[in-house]
Amino acid sequence: MARSDVQMMLDVKAGDDASFDFLLQKYRSPLVNFLNRMVRDTATAEDLAQEVFLRVYRARKQYTPSAKFTTWLFRIATNLALNSVRDNRYQRMGISLNAPLDGEDSAPMELPSREMRIDEHMVERDRAEIIRRAIASLPEKQRAAVLLHKYEEMDYGEIAGILDCSEGALKSLLFRAYETLRVQLAPLVAQPVAHRAGGRRPS
Amino acid sequence: MKCEEVEKGLIAYLDRRASSSERRDVEEHLASCAACQTRAEEFRKVWSVLDEMPAVEPTFGFDARVRQRVAAEPRRGWFDWFVPQVRLALSAALLIALTVWIAKRPPSHPGTTGTTATTSAPQQQDFNAIENLGVLENFDVVTKMDALSDLAPAGAQEPDKTQPNDGTTND
């Protein structure tokens, strides 16, 4: 029987480093993706993700399973990301590294599929950049709410716990965020493409 | 239900997480409001567009860097196993015990401590030697005084001297 994340964290607390390794393997990609979309810089996102895991490890002795493990994990990640964005240092770096049409995408692991033609890849990359910019234009809390709702598929209670707000306030937050995205992404909605790269929530 | 009131329920309705009463309210409003119906449809399309955002993978060596940082963390000693409150209480108790022990300790006198005693032993030997210096200087003379050996020991004469003081003879 598979152990739950909470059980594994309790094992980490008891001194089992293998369980920590398992949690690292399981959550490194979701964390790096979430942080990358929050701060818009892959190197910074990786630094922050490392910091998240380090904080989890440091806090293992005080860990009590009062909430879902992911709520705790993403709360640490969200706080770090919000601090980083508000600090503005990484944001400025992100704009310079992720400037549109500068001939180089900052995400080294985003590889086009083999069957995709060059022009299709360019179209998809441009569309991805527009989406990235639209998400980045959202206020920080709305951005975090959309990322946790759309890409991490968390329920409202969990997201509200991470963002430290009520479920009602979260629903209003999400509505306003999607309303902004609806306007900003209207050109892409009008011209859908055949290829779909990622995203996990079925729509 | 007004358009502003749909705000909170629309997202939950679209991602199929609304409660039955919430869903019913939204459905009723959408059936009568073309603007909100259009908005709901566009929200669905926006979600579809958001799926185009490519995912990134951590770079090679990410795990190794995390493990390296974790390994660099200071390991806990036996004292750190206690929760902070217990650690504080234990420290306070030790401090009080130390204070009481120092306060109750008898005052030390010069020469009575171990250090003084160890240093005073050779000094005592030197003092005795100086006291008997006269005898030592005339040691040959003292050993050649054979006549002295013929004399009765001073202790043996004592009873004779004390006898008159006995009381029986004086009477």
CSV table of C-alpha atoms in Angstrom, one decimal:
chain,number,residue,atom,x,y,z
A,1,MET,CA,0.0,0.0,0.0
A,2,ALA,CA,1.4,3.4,-1.0
A,3,ARG,CA,2.2,5.7,1.8
A,4,SER,CA,0.6,9.1,1.8
A,5,ASP,CA,2.6,12.3,1.6
A,6,VAL,CA,1.8,13.1,5.2
A,7,GLN,CA,3.0,9.6,6.2
A,8,MET,CA,6.2,10.1,4.3
A,9,MET,CA,6.8,13.5,5.9
A,10,LEU,CA,6.3,11.9,9.3
A,11,ASP,CA,8.9,9.3,8.3
A,12,VAL,CA,11.2,12.2,7.3
A,13,LYS,CA,10.6,13.6,10.8
A,14,ALA,CA,11.6,10.3,12.3
A,15,GLY,CA,14.9,10.5,10.4
A,16,ASP,CA,14.1,8.6,7.2
A,17,ASP,CA,16.0,10.5,4.5
A,18,ALA,CA,14.8,8.1,1.8
A,19,SER,CA,11.2,9.5,2.3
A,20,PHE,CA,12.5,13.0,1.8
A,21,ASP,CA,14.1,11.9,-1.4
A,22,PHE,CA,10.8,10.4,-2.6
A,23,LEU,CA,9.0,13.7,-1.9
A,24,LEU,CA,11.8,15.6,-3.7
A,25,GLN,CA,11.3,13.4,-6.8
A,26,LYS,CA,7.5,13.7,-6.6
A,27,TYR,CA,7.2,17.5,-6.2
A,28,ARG,CA,10.3,19.0,-7.9
A,29,SER,CA,8.6,19.4,-11.3
A,30,PRO,CA,5.3,20.8,-10.1
A,31,LEU,CA,7.2,23.2,-7.8
A,32,VAL,CA,9.7,24.3,-10.5
A,33,ASN,CA,6.8,24.8,-12.9
A,34,PHE,CA,4.7,26.8,-10.5
A,35,LEU,CA,7.6,29.0,-9.4
A,36,ASN,CA,8.7,29.5,-13.0
A,37,ARG,CA,5.2,30.7,-13.9
A,38,MET,CA,5.2,33.0,-10.8
A,39,VAL,CA,8.6,34.6,-11.2
A,40,ARG,CA,9.1,34.1,-15.0
A,41,ASP,CA,12.7,33.0,-14.7
A,42,THR,CA,13.8,29.3,-14.7
A,43,ALA,CA,17.0,29.9,-12.8
A,44,THR,CA,15.3,31.8,-10.1
A,45,ALA,CA,12.5,29.3,-10.0
A,46,GLU,CA,15.0,26.5,-9.5
A,47,ASP,CA,16.7,28.4,-6.7
A,48,LEU,CA,13.4,29.0,-5.0
A,49,ALA,CA,12.4,25.4,-5.4
A,50,GLN,CA,15.6,24.3,-3.7
A,51,GLU,CA,14.9,26.7,-0.9
A,52,VAL,CA,11.4,25.2,-0.5
A,53,PHE,CA,12.8,21.7,-0.1
A,54,LEU,CA,15.5,23.0,2.3
A,55,ARG,CA,12.8,24.7,4.4
A,56,VAL,CA,10.7,21.5,4.4
A,57,TYR,CA,13.8,19.6,5.6
A,58,ARG,CA,14.6,22.1,8.3
A,59,ALA,CA,11.0,22.1,9.6
A,60,ARG,CA,10.7,18.3,9.7
A,61,LYS,CA,11.0,18.1,13.5
A,62,GLN,CA,8.2,20.6,14.0
A,63,TYR,CA,6.0,19.1,11.3
A,64,THR,CA,2.5,18.2,12.4
A,65,PRO,CA,0.0,16.9,9.9
A,66,SER,CA,-2.7,19.6,10.4
A,67,ALA,CA,-3.3,20.1,6.7
A,68,LYS,CA,-2.6,18.4,3.4
A,69,PHE,CA,1.1,18.1,2.7
A,70,THR,CA,0.7,19.9,-0.6
A,71,THR,CA,-1.0,22.8,1.1
A,72,TRP,CA,2.0,23.2,3.4
A,73,LEU,CA,4.5,22.7,0.5
A,74,PHE,CA,2.8,25.2,-1.9
A,75,ARG,CA,2.3,27.7,0.9
A,76,ILE,CA,6.0,27.8,1.5
A,77,ALA,CA,6.5,28.1,-2.3
A,78,THR,CA,3.9,30.8,-2.7
A,79,ASN,CA,5.3,32.9,0.1
A,80,LEU,CA,8.8,32.6,-1.3
A,81,ALA,CA,7.6,33.5,-4.8
A,82,LEU,CA,5.5,36.5,-3.6
A,83,ASN,CA,8.5,37.8,-1.7
A,84,SER,CA,10.7,37.3,-4.7
A,85,VAL,CA,8.3,39.0,-7.0
A,86,ARG,CA,7.7,41.9,-4.6
A,87,ASP,CA,11.4,42.2,-4.1
A,88,ASN,CA,11.5,43.1,-7.8
A,89,ARG,CA,15.0,41.9,-8.3
A,90,TYR,CA,14.0,38.7,-10.0
A,91,GLN,CA,11.1,40.3,-11.8
A,92,ARG,CA,13.5,42.7,-13.6
A,93,MET,CA,15.8,39.8,-14.4
A,94,GLY,CA,12.8,37.9,-15.7
A,95,ILE,CA,11.7,40.7,-18.1
A,96,SER,CA,15.2,40.9,-19.5
A,97,LEU,CA,15.6,37.2,-19.9
A,98,ASN,CA,12.1,36.6,-21.2
A,99,ALA,CA,11.8,39.5,-23.5
A,100,PRO,CA,9.6,38.6,-26.5
A,101,LEU,CA,11.1,37.8,-29.9
A,102,ASP,CA,14.7,38.2,-28.7
A,103,GLY,CA,15.5,35.0,-30.5
A,104,GLU,CA,16.1,32.9,-27.5
A,105,ASP,CA,13.7,31.2,-25.1
A,106,SER,CA,14.8,31.1,-21.5
A,107,ALA,CA,13.3,27.7,-20.9
A,108,PRO,CA,15.9,25.2,-22.0
A,109,MET,CA,13.8,22.1,-21.6
A,110,GLU,CA,10.9,23.2,-23.8
A,111,LEU,CA,11.6,21.1,-26.9
A,112,PRO,CA,9.2,20.9,-29.8
A,113,SER,CA,7.9,17.5,-30.7
A,114,ARG,CA,9.6,15.8,-33.7
A,115,GLU,CA,6.6,15.8,-35.9
A,116,MET,CA,6.0,19.6,-35.5
A,117,ARG,CA,7.1,21.8,-38.4
A,118,ILE,CA,9.3,24.8,-37.7
A,119,ASP,CA,6.6,27.3,-38.5
A,120,GLU,CA,4.2,25.5,-36.2
A,121,HIS,CA,6.8,25.6,-33.5
A,122,MET,CA,7.3,29.3,-33.9
A,123,VAL,CA,3.5,29.9,-33.8
A,124,GLU,CA,3.3,27.8,-30.6
A,125,ARG,CA,6.2,29.6,-29.0
A,126,ASP,CA,4.7,33.0,-29.8
A,127,ARG,CA,1.4,31.8,-28.3
A,128,ALA,CA,3.1,30.5,-25.2
A,129,GLU,CA,4.9,33.8,-24.8
A,130,ILE,CA,1.6,35.7,-25.0
A,131,ILE,CA,0.1,33.4,-22.4
A,132,ARG,CA,3.1,33.8,-20.2
A,133,ARG,CA,2.8,37.5,-20.4
A,134,ALA,CA,-0.9,37.5,-19.8
A,135,ILE,CA,-0.4,35.4,-16.6
A,136,ALA,CA,2.5,37.6,-15.6
A,137,SER,CA,0.3,40.7,-15.9
A,138,LEU,CA,-2.1,39.5,-13.2
A,139,PRO,CA,-1.7,40.8,-9.7
A,140,GLU,CA,0.5,38.4,-7.7
A,141,LYS,CA,-2.2,36.9,-5.6
A,142,GLN,CA,-4.5,36.4,-8.6
A,143,ARG,CA,-1.6,34.9,-10.5
A,144,ALA,CA,-0.9,32.4,-7.7
A,145,ALA,CA,-4.6,31.5,-7.5
A,146,VAL,CA,-4.8,30.8,-11.3
A,147,LEU,CA,-1.7,28.7,-11.3
A,148,LEU,CA,-2.8,26.6,-8.3
A,149,HIS,CA,-6.3,26.3,-9.8
A,150,LYS,CA,-5.5,25.7,-13.4
A,151,TYR,CA,-2.2,23.9,-13.4
A,152,GLU,CA,-2.0,22.2,-9.9
A,153,GLU,CA,-5.7,21.4,-9.9
A,154,MET,CA,-6.1,22.1,-6.3
A,155,ASP,CA,-9.5,22.5,-4.7
A,156,TYR,CA,-10.8,25.8,-3.4
A,157,GLY,CA,-10.2,25.0,0.2
A,158,GLU,CA,-6.6,24.1,-0.4
A,159,ILE,CA,-5.9,27.2,-2.5
A,160,ALA,CA,-7.7,29.4,0.1
A,161,GLY,CA,-5.4,27.8,2.8
A,162,ILE,CA,-2.3,28.5,0.8
A,163,LEU,CA,-3.3,32.1,0.0
A,164,ASP,CA,-4.7,32.7,3.5
A,165,CYS,CA,-8.1,33.9,2.4
A,166,SER,CA,-11.7,32.6,2.5
A,167,GLU,CA,-13.2,30.4,-0.2
A,168,GLY,CA,-15.6,33.1,-1.1
A,169,ALA,CA,-12.8,35.6,-1.5
A,170,LEU,CA,-10.8,33.1,-3.6
A,171,LYS,CA,-13.7,32.5,-6.0
A,172,SER,CA,-14.0,36.3,-6.5
A,173,LEU,CA,-10.2,36.4,-7.0
A,174,LEU,CA,-10.3,33.7,-9.6
A,175,PHE,CA,-13.3,35.2,-11.4
A,176,ARG,CA,-11.5,38.6,-11.7
A,177,ALA,CA,-8.3,36.8,-12.9
A,178,TYR,CA,-10.0,34.8,-15.6
A,179,GLU,CA,-11.9,37.9,-16.6
A,180,THR,CA,-8.6,39.6,-17.2
A,181,LEU,CA,-7.2,36.6,-19.1
A,182,ARG,CA,-10.4,36.4,-21.2
A,183,VAL,CA,-9.7,39.9,-22.5
A,184,GLN,CA,-5.9,39.5,-22.9
A,185,LEU,CA,-6.1,36.1,-24.6
A,186,ALA,CA,-9.0,36.9,-26.8
A,187,PRO,CA,-6.8,36.9,-30.0
A,188,LEU,CA,-5.6,33.3,-29.1
A,189,VAL,CA,-9.1,32.2,-28.4
A,190,ALA,CA,-10.2,33.4,-31.8
A,191,GLN,CA,-7.4,31.5,-33.5
A,192,PRO,CA,-7.0,28.1,-31.9
A,193,VAL,CA,-4.1,25.8,-32.9
A,194,ALA,CA,-4.1,22.1,-33.3
A,195,HIS,CA,-1.2,21.4,-31.0
A,196,ARG,CA,-1.7,21.5,-27.3
A,197,ALA,CA,1.5,21.4,-25.2
A,198,GLY,CA,0.7,21.1,-21.6
A,199,GLY,CA,-1.7,21.9,-18.8
A,200,ARG,CA,-3.5,19.3,-16.8
A,201,ARG,CA,-7.0,20.4,-16.0
A,202,PRO,CA,-9.5,18.9,-18.5
A,203,SER,CA,-11.7,21.6,-19.9
B,1,MET,CA,-29.8,36.1,-9.5
B,2,LYS,CA,-28.0,39.1,-10.9
B,3,CYS,CA,-24.9,39.0,-13.1
B,4,GLU,CA,-22.7,40.3,-10.2
B,5,GLU,CA,-24.0,37.5,-8.0
B,6,VAL,CA,-23.0,34.8,-10.6
B,7,GLU,CA,-19.4,35.9,-10.1
B,8,LYS,CA,-18.6,33.6,-7.2
B,9,GLY,CA,-20.4,30.6,-8.5
B,10,LEU,CA,-19.4,30.7,-12.2
B,11,ILE,CA,-15.9,29.3,-11.9
B,12,ALA,CA,-17.0,26.5,-9.6
B,13,TYR,CA,-19.9,25.7,-12.0
B,14,LEU,CA,-17.5,25.5,-15.0
B,15,ASP,CA,-15.0,23.2,-13.3
B,16,ARG,CA,-17.8,21.1,-12.0
B,17,ARG,CA,-17.1,21.7,-8.3
B,18,ALA,CA,-20.2,23.7,-7.5
B,19,SER,CA,-22.7,22.4,-5.0
B,20,SER,CA,-26.1,21.4,-6.3
B,21,SER,CA,-27.8,24.5,-5.2
B,22,GLU,CA,-25.0,26.7,-6.5
B,23,ARG,CA,-25.1,24.9,-9.9
B,24,ARG,CA,-28.9,25.3,-10.1
B,25,ASP,CA,-28.7,29.0,-9.4
B,26,VAL,CA,-26.0,29.5,-12.1
B,27,GLU,CA,-27.8,27.4,-14.6
B,28,GLU,CA,-31.0,29.4,-14.1
B,29,HIS,CA,-29.1,32.7,-14.6
B,30,LEU,CA,-27.2,31.5,-17.7
B,31,ALA,CA,-30.5,30.4,-19.3
B,32,SER,CA,-31.8,33.9,-19.0
B,33,CYS,CA,-28.6,36.0,-19.6
B,34,ALA,CA,-26.9,35.8,-22.9
B,35,ALA,CA,-23.9,38.0,-21.8
B,36,CYS,CA,-23.0,35.6,-18.9
B,37,GLN,CA,-23.6,32.6,-21.2
B,38,THR,CA,-21.0,34.1,-23.6
B,39,ARG,CA,-18.6,34.8,-20.8
B,40,ALA,CA,-18.9,31.3,-19.5
B,41,GLU,CA,-18.2,29.9,-22.9
B,42,GLU,CA,-15.2,32.1,-23.3
B,43,PHE,CA,-13.9,31.1,-19.9
B,44,ARG,CA,-13.9,27.5,-21.1
B,45,LYS,CA,-11.9,28.5,-24.2
B,46,VAL,CA,-9.4,30.5,-22.1
B,47,TRP,CA,-8.8,27.4,-20.0
B,48,SER,CA,-8.2,25.5,-23.2
B,49,VAL,CA,-5.7,28.2,-24.4
B,50,LEU,CA,-3.9,28.1,-21.0
B,51,ASP,CA,-3.2,24.4,-21.6
B,52,GLU,CA,-0.8,25.5,-24.4
B,53,MET,CA,1.6,26.9,-21.8
B,54,PRO,CA,4.5,24.5,-22.0
B,55,ALA,CA,5.8,22.8,-18.8
B,56,VAL,CA,9.4,23.0,-17.8
B,57,GLU,CA,11.5,20.3,-16.2
B,58,PRO,CA,14.1,20.9,-13.5
B,59,THR,CA,17.6,21.1,-15.0
B,60,PHE,CA,20.0,18.2,-14.7
B,61,GLY,CA,21.6,18.2,-11.2
B,62,PHE,CA,18.6,19.8,-9.5
B,63,ASP,CA,18.2,16.8,-7.1
B,64,ALA,CA,22.0,16.7,-6.4
B,65,ARG,CA,22.0,20.4,-5.5
B,66,VAL,CA,19.1,19.9,-3.1
B,67,ARG,CA,20.8,16.9,-1.5
B,68,GLN,CA,24.0,18.8,-1.2
B,69,ARG,CA,22.3,21.7,0.6
B,70,VAL,CA,20.5,19.2,2.8
B,71,ALA,CA,23.7,17.4,3.6
B,72,ALA,CA,25.3,20.7,4.5
B,73,GLU,CA,22.7,21.3,7.2
B,74,PRO,CA,24.1,21.0,10.7
B,75,ARG,CA,23.2,17.7,12.3
B,76,ARG,CA,21.4,17.8,15.6
B,77,GLY,CA,23.1,16.9,18.9
B,78,TRP,CA,21.3,15.1,21.7
B,79,PHE,CA,20.3,18.5,23.2
B,80,ASP,CA,18.5,19.5,20.0
B,81,TRP,CA,16.2,16.5,20.2
B,82,PHE,CA,14.3,18.3,22.9
B,83,VAL,CA,11.6,20.8,21.8
B,84,PRO,CA,12.6,24.4,22.4
B,85,GLN,CA,10.5,24.8,25.6
B,86,VAL,CA,12.1,21.7,27.2
B,87,ARG,CA,15.5,23.0,26.1
B,88,LEU,CA,14.9,26.3,27.8
B,89,ALA,CA,13.6,24.7,31.0
B,90,LEU,CA,16.6,22.4,31.1
B,91,SER,CA,19.0,25.3,30.6
B,92,ALA,CA,17.3,27.3,33.3
B,93,ALA,CA,17.4,24.4,35.8
B,94,LEU,CA,21.1,23.8,35.1
B,95,LEU,CA,21.8,27.5,35.7
B,96,ILE,CA,19.9,27.5,39.0
B,97,ALA,CA,21.6,24.3,40.2
B,98,LEU,CA,25.0,25.8,39.3
B,99,THR,CA,24.2,29.1,41.2
B,100,VAL,CA,23.0,27.2,44.3
B,101,TRP,CA,26.1,25.0,44.3
B,102,ILE,CA,28.4,28.0,44.1
B,103,ALA,CA,26.5,29.9,46.8
B,104,LYS,CA,26.5,26.9,49.2
B,105,ARG,CA,30.2,26.1,48.7
B,106,PRO,CA,32.3,26.9,51.9
B,107,PRO,CA,34.7,29.8,51.6
B,108,SER,CA,38.2,28.7,50.7
B,109,HIS,CA,41.2,29.6,53.0
B,110,PRO,CA,44.7,30.1,51.8
B,111,GLY,CA,46.7,26.9,52.2
B,112,THR,CA,43.7,24.7,52.5
B,113,THR,CA,43.1,24.2,48.9
B,114,GLY,CA,44.7,21.4,47.0
B,115,THR,CA,46.9,23.6,45.1
B,116,THR,CA,48.2,25.3,48.2
B,117,ALA,CA,48.8,22.0,50.0
B,118,THR,CA,50.8,20.6,47.1
B,119,THR,CA,53.0,23.7,47.0
B,120,SER,CA,53.4,24.0,50.8
B,121,ALA,CA,54.9,20.5,51.3
B,122,PRO,CA,58.4,21.3,49.9
B,123,GLN,CA,58.3,24.7,51.8
B,124,GLN,CA,57.7,22.8,55.1
B,125,GLN,CA,60.7,20.6,54.4
B,126,ASP,CA,62.9,23.6,53.7
B,127,PHE,CA,61.7,25.2,56.9
B,128,ASN,CA,62.6,22.1,59.0
B,129,ALA,CA,66.0,22.0,57.4
B,130,ILE,CA,66.7,25.6,58.3
B,131,GLU,CA,65.5,25.0,61.9
B,132,ASN,CA,68.0,22.2,62.3
B,133,LEU,CA,70.7,24.0,60.4
B,134,GLY,CA,72.9,24.5,63.6
B,135,VAL,CA,72.9,20.8,64.3
B,136,LEU,CA,73.7,19.9,60.8
B,137,GLU,CA,76.6,22.4,60.6
B,138,ASN,CA,78.1,20.8,63.8
B,139,PHE,CA,77.2,17.2,62.9
B,140,ASP,CA,80.7,15.9,63.3
B,141,VAL,CA,81.1,17.4,66.8
B,142,VAL,CA,77.8,15.9,67.9
B,143,THR,CA,78.6,12.4,66.7
B,144,LYS,CA,82.1,12.5,68.5
B,145,MET,CA,80.6,13.3,71.9
B,146,ASP,CA,80.8,9.8,73.2
B,147,ALA,CA,80.6,11.0,76.7
B,148,LEU,CA,77.1,11.9,76.2
B,149,SER,CA,76.2,8.3,75.6
B,150,ASP,CA,77.3,7.4,79.1
B,151,LEU,CA,74.9,9.8,80.6
B,152,ALA,CA,71.7,8.5,81.7
B,153,PRO,CA,68.8,9.4,79.5
B,154,ALA,CA,67.1,12.6,80.5
B,155,GLY,CA,63.7,10.8,80.7
B,156,ALA,CA,65.1,8.2,83.2
B,157,GLN,CA,66.1,10.9,85.7
B,158,GLU,CA,62.7,12.5,85.6
B,159,PRO,CA,61.1,10.0,88.0
B,160,ASP,CA,63.9,10.7,90.6
B,161,LYS,CA,63.3,14.4,90.4
B,162,THR,CA,59.6,14.0,90.7
B,163,GLN,CA,59.6,11.6,93.6
B,164,PRO,CA,60.1,14.3,96.3
B,165,ASN,CA,57.0,15.9,94.8
B,166,ASP,CA,55.1,12.7,95.2
B,167,GLY,CA,53.7,13.8,98.6
B,168,THR,CA,54.5,10.6,100.5
B,169,THR,CA,58.1,11.3,101.2
B,170,ASN,CA,57.7,14.9,102.1
B,171,ASP,CA,55.4,13.9,104.9
